[in-house]
Short mmCIF file of C-alpha atoms in Angstrom, two decimals:
data_model
loop_
_atom_site.label_atom_id
_atom_site.label_comp_id
_atom_site.label_asym_id
_atom_site.label_seq_id
_atom_site.Cartn_x
_atom_site.Cartn_y
_atom_site.Cartn_z
CA UNK V 1 0.05 -0.01 0.02
CA UNK V 2 1.33 3.49 -0.99
CA UNK V 3 1.73 6.33 1.52
CA UNK V 4 -1.21 8.04 -0.07
CA UNK V 5 -3.30 4.90 0.09
CA UNK V 6 -2.58 4.45 3.72
CA UNK V 7 -3.50 8.03 4.41
CA UNK V 8 -6.71 7.60 2.57
CA UNK V 9 -7.62 4.48 4.43
CA UNK V 10 -7.01 6.43 7.63
CA UNK V 11 -8.70 9.45 6.75
CA UNK V 12 -11.89 8.31 5.10
CA UNK V 13 -14.32 5.86 6.54
CA UNK V 14 -16.36 3.56 4.39
CA UNK V 15 -19.37 5.88 4.11
CA UNK V 16 -17.21 8.86 3.43
CA UNK V 17 -15.01 7.11 0.92
CA UNK V 18 -18.22 6.07 -1.11
CA UNK V 19 -20.25 9.12 -0.41
CA UNK V 20 -21.01 9.86 -3.99
CA UNK V 21 -22.28 6.35 -4.46
CA UNK V 22 -24.51 6.58 -1.45
CA UNK V 23 -25.95 9.80 -2.68
CA UNK V 24 -26.49 8.44 -6.17
CA UNK V 25 -28.35 5.46 -4.60
CA UNK V 26 -30.42 7.92 -2.44
CA UNK V 27 -31.29 9.89 -5.53
CA UNK V 28 -32.52 6.73 -7.25
CA UNK V 29 -34.42 5.79 -4.22
CA UNK V 30 -35.96 9.28 -3.92
CA UNK V 31 -36.99 9.20 -7.57
CA UNK V 32 -38.75 5.82 -7.18
CA UNK V 33 -40.39 6.57 -3.82
CA UNK V 34 -41.63 9.94 -4.96
CA UNK V 35 -43.43 8.31 -7.88
CA UNK V 36 -44.85 5.42 -5.82
CA UNK V 37 -46.01 7.31 -2.84
CA UNK V 38 -46.68 10.99 -3.91
CA UNK V 39 -49.32 11.63 -1.18
CA UNK V 40 -46.95 10.55 1.60
CA UNK V 41 -44.21 12.98 0.45
CA UNK V 42 -46.75 15.72 0.03
CA UNK V 43 -47.86 15.26 3.59
CA UNK V 44 -44.24 15.43 4.79
CA UNK V 45 -43.79 18.75 2.85
CA UNK V 46 -46.77 20.24 4.70
CA UNK V 47 -45.25 19.52 8.26
CA UNK V 48 -44.05 23.13 8.55
CA UNK V 49 -43.86 25.70 11.36
CA UNK V 50 -42.62 29.26 10.47
CA UNK V 51 -41.44 28.14 7.06
CA UNK V 52 -39.42 25.35 8.67
CA UNK V 53 -40.12 21.84 7.54
CA UNK V 54 -39.92 19.82 10.74
CA UNK V 55 -38.81 16.39 9.29
CA UNK V 56 -36.00 18.21 7.38
CA UNK V 57 -34.98 20.29 10.37
CA UNK V 58 -34.43 17.20 12.37
CA UNK V 59 -32.42 15.65 9.56
CA UNK V 60 -30.40 18.84 9.08
CA UNK V 61 -29.58 19.06 12.88
CA UNK V 62 -28.42 15.23 12.63
CA UNK V 63 -25.99 16.46 9.87
CA UNK V 64 -24.74 19.67 11.48
CA UNK V 65 -24.55 18.99 15.12
CA UNK V 66 -21.73 16.30 15.06
CA UNK V 67 -19.61 18.80 13.13
CA UNK V 68 -20.17 21.62 15.65
CA UNK V 69 -19.12 19.43 18.50
CA UNK V 70 -15.77 19.15 16.79
CA UNK V 71 -15.27 22.97 16.67
CA UNK V 72 -12.74 24.04 19.31
CA UNK V 73 -12.95 27.74 19.90
CA UNK V 74 -9.96 27.47 22.19
CA UNK V 75 -7.95 27.04 19.07
CA UNK V 76 -8.47 30.65 18.25
CA UNK V 77 -5.86 31.53 20.70
CA UNK V 78 -3.43 30.25 18.16
CA UNK V 79 -4.83 32.27 15.28
CA UNK V 80 -1.57 34.32 14.94
CA UNK V 81 0.76 31.35 14.77
CA UNK V 82 0.54 30.69 11.09
CA UNK V 83 -0.95 33.90 9.62
CA UNK V 84 -0.20 33.47 5.93
CA UNK V 85 -2.38 30.42 5.54
CA UNK V 86 -5.23 31.98 7.39
CA UNK V 87 -5.05 35.03 5.16
CA UNK V 88 -5.23 32.89 2.11
CA UNK V 89 -8.08 31.05 3.61
CA UNK V 90 -10.19 34.05 4.69
CA UNK V 91 -9.49 35.92 1.46
CA UNK V 92 -10.46 33.07 -0.70
CA UNK V 93 -13.44 31.94 1.28
CA UNK V 94 -15.05 35.19 1.88
CA UNK V 95 -13.86 37.86 -0.60
CA UNK V 96 -13.51 35.61 -3.76
CA UNK V 97 -15.41 32.35 -3.64
CA UNK V 98 -18.94 33.45 -3.05
CA UNK V 99 -18.63 36.00 -5.88
CA UNK V 100 -17.03 33.78 -8.41
CA UNK V 101 -19.66 31.20 -7.72
CA UNK V 102 -22.41 33.68 -8.39
CA UNK V 103 -20.65 34.85 -11.59
CA UNK V 104 -20.30 31.26 -12.86
CA UNK V 105 -23.94 30.61 -12.01
CA UNK V 106 -25.14 33.67 -13.95
CA UNK V 107 -22.86 32.82 -16.94
CA UNK V 108 -24.03 29.27 -17.28
CA UNK V 109 -27.61 29.32 -16.24
CA UNK V 110 -28.64 32.59 -17.79
CA UNK V 111 -26.45 32.47 -20.94
CA UNK V 112 -24.58 29.36 -21.85
CA UNK V 113 -27.54 27.03 -20.87
CA UNK V 114 -30.25 29.57 -21.73
CA UNK V 115 -31.75 27.33 -24.44
CA UNK V 116 -31.78 24.22 -22.20
CA UNK V 117 -33.24 25.43 -18.99
CA UNK V 118 -36.45 27.39 -18.50
CA UNK V 119 -35.75 30.85 -17.06
CA UNK V 120 -37.51 30.14 -13.70
CA UNK V 121 -35.52 27.12 -13.19
CA UNK V 122 -32.28 28.74 -14.09
CA UNK V 123 -33.02 31.36 -11.47
CA UNK V 124 -33.56 28.59 -8.88
CA UNK V 125 -30.43 26.65 -9.78
CA UNK V 126 -28.46 29.99 -9.55
CA UNK V 127 -29.83 30.56 -5.93
CA UNK V 128 -28.74 27.01 -4.98
CA UNK V 129 -25.15 27.47 -6.33
CA UNK V 130 -24.90 30.91 -4.57
CA UNK V 131 -25.77 29.03 -1.27
CA UNK V 132 -22.97 26.50 -1.91
CA UNK V 133 -20.49 29.26 -2.71
CA UNK V 134 -21.08 31.21 0.50
CA UNK V 135 -20.63 28.08 2.80
CA UNK V 136 -17.12 26.97 3.20
CA UNK V 137 -16.35 23.48 4.51
CA UNK V 138 -16.54 22.77 8.24
CA UNK V 139 -16.14 19.08 8.89
CA UNK V 140 -14.88 17.26 5.89
CA UNK V 141 -11.90 19.55 5.76
CA UNK V 142 -10.34 17.55 8.56
CA UNK V 143 -10.52 14.57 6.31
CA UNK V 144 -8.98 16.33 3.47
CA UNK V 145 -6.26 17.68 5.73
CA UNK V 146 -5.48 14.26 7.00
CA UNK V 147 -5.20 12.83 3.55
CA UNK V 148 -2.44 15.34 2.75
CA UNK V 149 -0.91 15.15 6.24
CA UNK V 150 -1.74 18.69 6.86
CA UNK V 151 -1.00 20.47 10.04
CA UNK V 152 -3.75 19.39 12.41
CA UNK V 153 -3.62 22.43 14.66
CA UNK V 154 -3.64 24.80 11.66
CA UNK V 155 -6.61 23.01 10.22
CA UNK V 156 -8.50 23.16 13.62
CA UNK V 157 -7.78 26.91 13.86
CA UNK V 158 -8.86 27.66 10.28
CA UNK V 159 -12.07 25.75 10.79
CA UNK V 160 -12.83 27.54 14.02
CA UNK V 161 -12.08 30.89 12.58
CA UNK V 162 -14.28 30.21 9.52
CA UNK V 163 -17.20 29.13 11.63
CA UNK V 164 -16.93 32.43 13.60
CA UNK V 165 -16.87 34.45 10.38
CA UNK V 166 -19.72 32.39 9.02
CA UNK V 167 -22.06 33.37 11.90
CA UNK V 168 -21.69 37.01 10.88
CA UNK V 169 -20.92 36.93 7.14
CA UNK V 170 -23.02 34.17 5.65
CA UNK V 171 -26.38 35.80 5.72
CA UNK V 172 -25.27 39.28 4.37
CA UNK V 173 -23.30 37.67 1.60
CA UNK V 174 -26.17 35.49 0.56
CA UNK V 175 -28.65 38.22 0.77
CA UNK V 176 -26.35 40.51 -1.30
CA UNK V 177 -25.73 37.95 -4.05
CA UNK V 178 -29.31 36.82 -4.34
CA UNK V 179 -30.50 40.38 -4.50
CA UNK V 180 -27.77 41.25 -7.07
CA UNK V 181 -29.01 38.42 -9.40
CA UNK V 182 -32.68 39.53 -8.96
CA UNK V 183 -33.71 36.79 -6.65
CA UNK V 184 -36.09 37.83 -3.99
CA UNK V 185 -34.57 37.57 -0.49
CA UNK V 186 -36.93 36.67 2.27
CA UNK V 187 -34.82 38.05 5.10
CA UNK V 188 -36.78 36.86 7.99
CA UNK V 189 -36.57 33.20 6.65
CA UNK V 190 -32.86 33.69 5.96
CA UNK V 191 -32.04 34.87 9.45
CA UNK V 192 -34.06 32.21 10.89
CA UNK V 193 -32.18 29.63 8.87
CA UNK V 194 -28.75 31.01 10.03
CA UNK V 195 -29.99 30.94 13.63
CA UNK V 196 -31.38 27.45 13.51
CA UNK V 197 -28.59 25.86 11.43
CA UNK V 198 -25.58 27.80 12.31
CA UNK V 199 -25.68 29.76 15.54
CA UNK V 200 -27.94 27.36 17.54
CA UNK V 201 -26.07 24.05 16.74
CA UNK V 202 -22.79 25.91 17.23
CA UNK V 203 -23.80 26.96 20.70
CA UNK V 204 -25.20 23.46 21.49
CA UNK V 205 -22.06 21.90 20.10
CA UNK V 206 -19.93 24.13 22.29
CA UNK V 207 -21.79 23.17 25.37
CA UNK V 208 -21.61 19.55 24.54
CA UNK V 209 -17.86 19.81 23.94
CA UNK V 210 -17.24 21.63 27.18
CA UNK V 211 -19.27 19.05 29.11
CA UNK V 212 -17.37 16.20 27.41
CA UNK V 213 -14.04 17.74 28.06
CA UNK V 214 -14.83 18.24 31.74
CA UNK V 215 -15.68 14.53 31.92
CA UNK V 216 -13.00 12.94 29.90
CA UNK V 217 -10.89 15.32 27.87
CA UNK V 218 -10.39 15.26 24.17
CA UNK V 219 -10.73 11.35 24.18
CA UNK V 220 -14.32 11.77 25.27
CA UNK V 221 -14.95 14.32 22.48
CA UNK V 222 -13.45 12.01 19.87
CA UNK V 223 -15.47 9.00 21.30
CA UNK V 224 -18.70 11.08 21.20
CA UNK V 225 -18.11 12.16 17.64
CA UNK V 226 -17.42 8.71 16.40
CA UNK V 227 -20.86 7.52 17.93
CA UNK V 228 -22.87 10.44 16.47
CA UNK V 229 -21.21 10.63 13.06
CA UNK V 230 -23.36 7.85 11.51
CA UNK V 231 -26.38 9.98 12.23
CA UNK V 232 -24.89 12.78 10.21
CA UNK V 233 -24.49 10.62 6.98
CA UNK V 234 -27.89 8.94 7.57
CA UNK V 235 -29.40 12.49 7.93
CA UNK V 236 -27.77 13.61 4.70
CA UNK V 237 -28.86 10.50 2.78
CA UNK V 238 -32.62 10.63 4.03
CA UNK V 239 -32.53 14.47 3.17
CA UNK V 240 -31.44 13.56 -0.36
CA UNK V 241 -34.25 10.92 -0.61
CA UNK V 242 -36.76 13.42 0.32
CA UNK V 243 -35.56 16.14 -2.04
CA UNK V 244 -35.53 13.79 -5.04
CA UNK V 245 -38.97 12.38 -4.01
CA UNK V 246 -40.14 16.09 -4.68
CA UNK V 247 -37.98 16.55 -7.67
CA UNK V 248 -38.84 13.34 -9.50
CA UNK V 249 -40.96 14.82 -12.17
CA UNK V 250 -38.49 17.59 -13.00
CA UNK V 251 -35.54 15.06 -13.21
CA UNK V 252 -37.47 12.54 -15.31
CA UNK V 253 -38.58 15.20 -17.72
CA UNK V 254 -35.10 16.68 -18.14
CA UNK V 255 -32.56 13.95 -17.00
CA UNK V 256 -29.59 16.11 -18.04
CA UNK V 257 -30.43 18.75 -15.59
CA UNK V 258 -28.00 17.41 -12.97
CA UNK V 259 -25.09 17.35 -15.35
CA UNK V 260 -25.77 20.99 -16.39
CA UNK V 261 -25.85 22.05 -12.66
CA UNK V 262 -22.69 20.13 -12.20
CA UNK V 263 -20.73 22.19 -14.77
CA UNK V 264 -20.34 25.56 -12.96
CA UNK V 265 -19.80 23.69 -9.63
CA UNK V 266 -16.82 21.71 -11.07
CA UNK V 267 -15.23 24.78 -12.70
CA UNK V 268 -15.66 26.64 -9.33
CA UNK V 269 -14.21 23.85 -7.29
CA UNK V 270 -10.98 23.33 -9.45
CA UNK V 271 -10.58 27.14 -10.06
CA UNK V 272 -10.75 27.98 -6.30
CA UNK V 273 -8.34 25.17 -5.29
CA UNK V 274 -5.73 26.34 -7.85
CA UNK V 275 -6.21 29.91 -6.93
CA UNK V 276 -5.51 29.13 -3.26
CA UNK V 277 -2.84 26.68 -3.91
CA UNK V 278 -1.05 28.94 -6.20
CA UNK V 279 -1.18 31.83 -3.86
CA UNK V 280 0.18 29.60 -1.06
CA UNK V 281 2.99 28.37 -3.30
CA UNK V 282 3.92 32.14 -4.26
CA UNK V 283 3.93 33.13 -0.62
CA UNK V 284 6.28 30.33 0.44
CA UNK V 285 3.70 28.60 2.66
CA UNK V 286 4.81 24.95 3.75
CA UNK V 287 2.85 22.15 2.22
CA UNK V 288 1.29 21.01 5.44
CA UNK V 289 -0.52 24.41 5.72
CA UNK V 290 -0.81 25.17 1.91
CA UNK V 291 -2.82 21.95 1.21
CA UNK V 292 -5.50 22.37 3.99
CA UNK V 293 -5.76 26.18 3.37
CA UNK V 294 -6.60 25.46 -0.33
CA UNK V 295 -8.90 22.53 0.31
CA UNK V 296 -11.23 24.32 2.82
CA UNK V 297 -12.15 26.82 0.16
CA UNK V 298 -12.84 24.08 -2.49
CA UNK V 299 -14.95 22.01 -0.30
CA UNK V 300 -18.48 23.20 0.76
CA UNK V 301 -20.47 23.17 4.01
CA UNK V 302 -23.17 21.55 1.91
CA UNK V 303 -25.24 20.66 4.98
CA UNK V 304 -25.84 24.20 5.59
CA UNK V 305 -26.46 25.08 2.02
CA UNK V 306 -29.22 22.28 1.82
CA UNK V 307 -30.83 23.48 4.89
CA UNK V 308 -30.92 27.09 3.90
CA UNK V 309 -32.14 26.28 0.29
CA UNK V 310 -34.94 24.25 1.68
CA UNK V 311 -35.98 26.85 4.25
CA UNK V 312 -35.81 29.75 1.66
CA UNK V 313 -37.23 28.08 -1.39
CA UNK V 314 -38.79 24.80 -0.39
CA UNK V 315 -38.16 21.11 -0.63
CA UNK V 316 -39.19 20.84 -4.27
CA UNK V 317 -37.13 23.85 -5.32
CA UNK V 318 -34.45 23.88 -7.92
CA UNK V 319 -32.27 25.76 -5.40
CA UNK V 320 -32.43 22.69 -3.16
CA UNK V 321 -31.74 20.43 -6.13
CA UNK V 322 -28.64 22.44 -6.96
CA UNK V 323 -27.08 21.98 -3.50
CA UNK V 324 -27.69 18.24 -3.55
CA UNK V 325 -25.83 18.21 -6.86
CA UNK V 326 -22.94 19.88 -4.93
CA UNK V 327 -22.91 16.90 -2.44
CA UNK V 328 -22.82 14.42 -5.51
CA UNK V 329 -19.81 15.98 -7.04
CA UNK V 330 -17.74 17.00 -4.07
CA UNK V 331 -16.19 13.73 -2.94
CA UNK V 332 -14.71 12.71 -6.30
CA UNK V 333 -13.52 16.24 -6.93
CA UNK V 334 -12.00 16.61 -3.45
CA UNK V 335 -10.17 13.17 -3.84
CA UNK V 336 -8.69 14.13 -7.24
CA UNK V 337 -7.35 17.35 -5.63
CA UNK V 338 -5.99 15.43 -2.70
CA UNK V 339 -4.06 13.27 -5.07
CA UNK V 340 -2.80 16.24 -7.08
CA UNK V 341 -1.68 18.03 -3.83
CA UNK V 342 0.21 14.89 -2.61
CA UNK V 343 2.05 14.62 -5.96
CA UNK V 344 3.08 18.30 -5.94
CA UNK V 345 4.13 18.75 -2.39
CA UNK V 346 7.66 19.17 -3.49
CA UNK V 347 6.62 22.56 -4.91
CA UNK V 348 6.43 23.89 -1.30
CA UNK V 349 8.91 24.47 1.57
CA UNK V 350 8.63 21.73 4.12
CA UNK V 351 8.69 24.08 7.15
CA UNK V 352 8.17 27.79 7.90
CA UNK V 353 7.07 29.06 11.16
CA UNK V 354 5.41 32.18 9.75
CA UNK V 355 3.09 30.33 7.40
#
C-alpha cells in the first residue's frame, strides 16, 4: 500500500469514501419512492412551522450537530501562529469564492444554458449554487487535511475561525448575491435559517464539547463524535431521498439537468483550489499548511447550503436540487485534488514558522 493509500484509508471511513455512491443511490430511491407514494411525501412537505419543515429540520440537525461538537474555539488563541495560511483561507473563502460562484452561475444558467433550462428553473439553480459558494467546509476539511498530512493544529484553527466568520458573514453575503441576481430575498426566513442551522447548533455543540472535556478530555470528544457521526451521514442521505422524491417529475422530464448544474460547480471547485494553492506556493507557505488552506475553500458546507435552500425556497425547489448536486460531485472532486496536492508537495517548503 502506498503512503497516499494508507492516508486515505486512515482519513476516510467507508461511508465517506463512497459518499458519492450513497448519494447516487439515495437519488434513485427518492425518484422511485416519490413516484410510488406521492401523497406521503406531499404530507411530509406540509409539516411546517414558521417556514421550517420539521422532518427536514431534524435531519439537518443530525447532519450539522456532530460537526459543531468538533469545533474548538480554544484554538482561536493560536490564530496568529501561522498567519499566511489563514490570510489565504479568509480571502479566498469570503472575498472571492462566493462572488466567483455567483458569476459562474449567472454565466451558465442565464447565458450558456439559456436554451436548455427554463428561465424560472435557471433562477432557482443560480440561488442554489450561490448558497453553496457562501458556505465553506466545516467538517470534511479535517478529512482532506489528514489525507495530505496537513498541520492538524492549523486545520483546527482555520475551521474554528471560519465558523466564527460564517455566523456574521453568511447571511449578508447570501442576501447581497441573491439580490444582485434579482432573486427575492426573504430576510426573515434567511435569518431564521442562520440561527437555526448555524448559531444554535454551534452553541449546543460548544456546550456539549465543554461538558465532554470536563468529564474525559479530548478522548471523550472523539468517542462522542465517532458515535454520532453515522447519524450525520444518515441525515444527509434521507434528506437527499426527500429532495428527489419531490424533484422526481423535473428530473425524469429533463434527465440532463444534474449534469448541467454540475458544470459551474466543477469549474468553481477546481478554479478555487488552484487559486488558493497557487497563492500559497507564491507566498512560500509550507505544504502542510498550503494543502488544507486550499482545500477548505474548495470544499463546501453543503449541509448548511441544503438546509437554507429548503428553508428559503422549499423542498421541491431547484435551489435545493442544486445544493444536492454539490454533494454528489464533491467527494470525487476533492479526492482528485488531494491526489494532485500529494504529488506536488515538493513545490512547497517543508517548514516555515510564519506560514
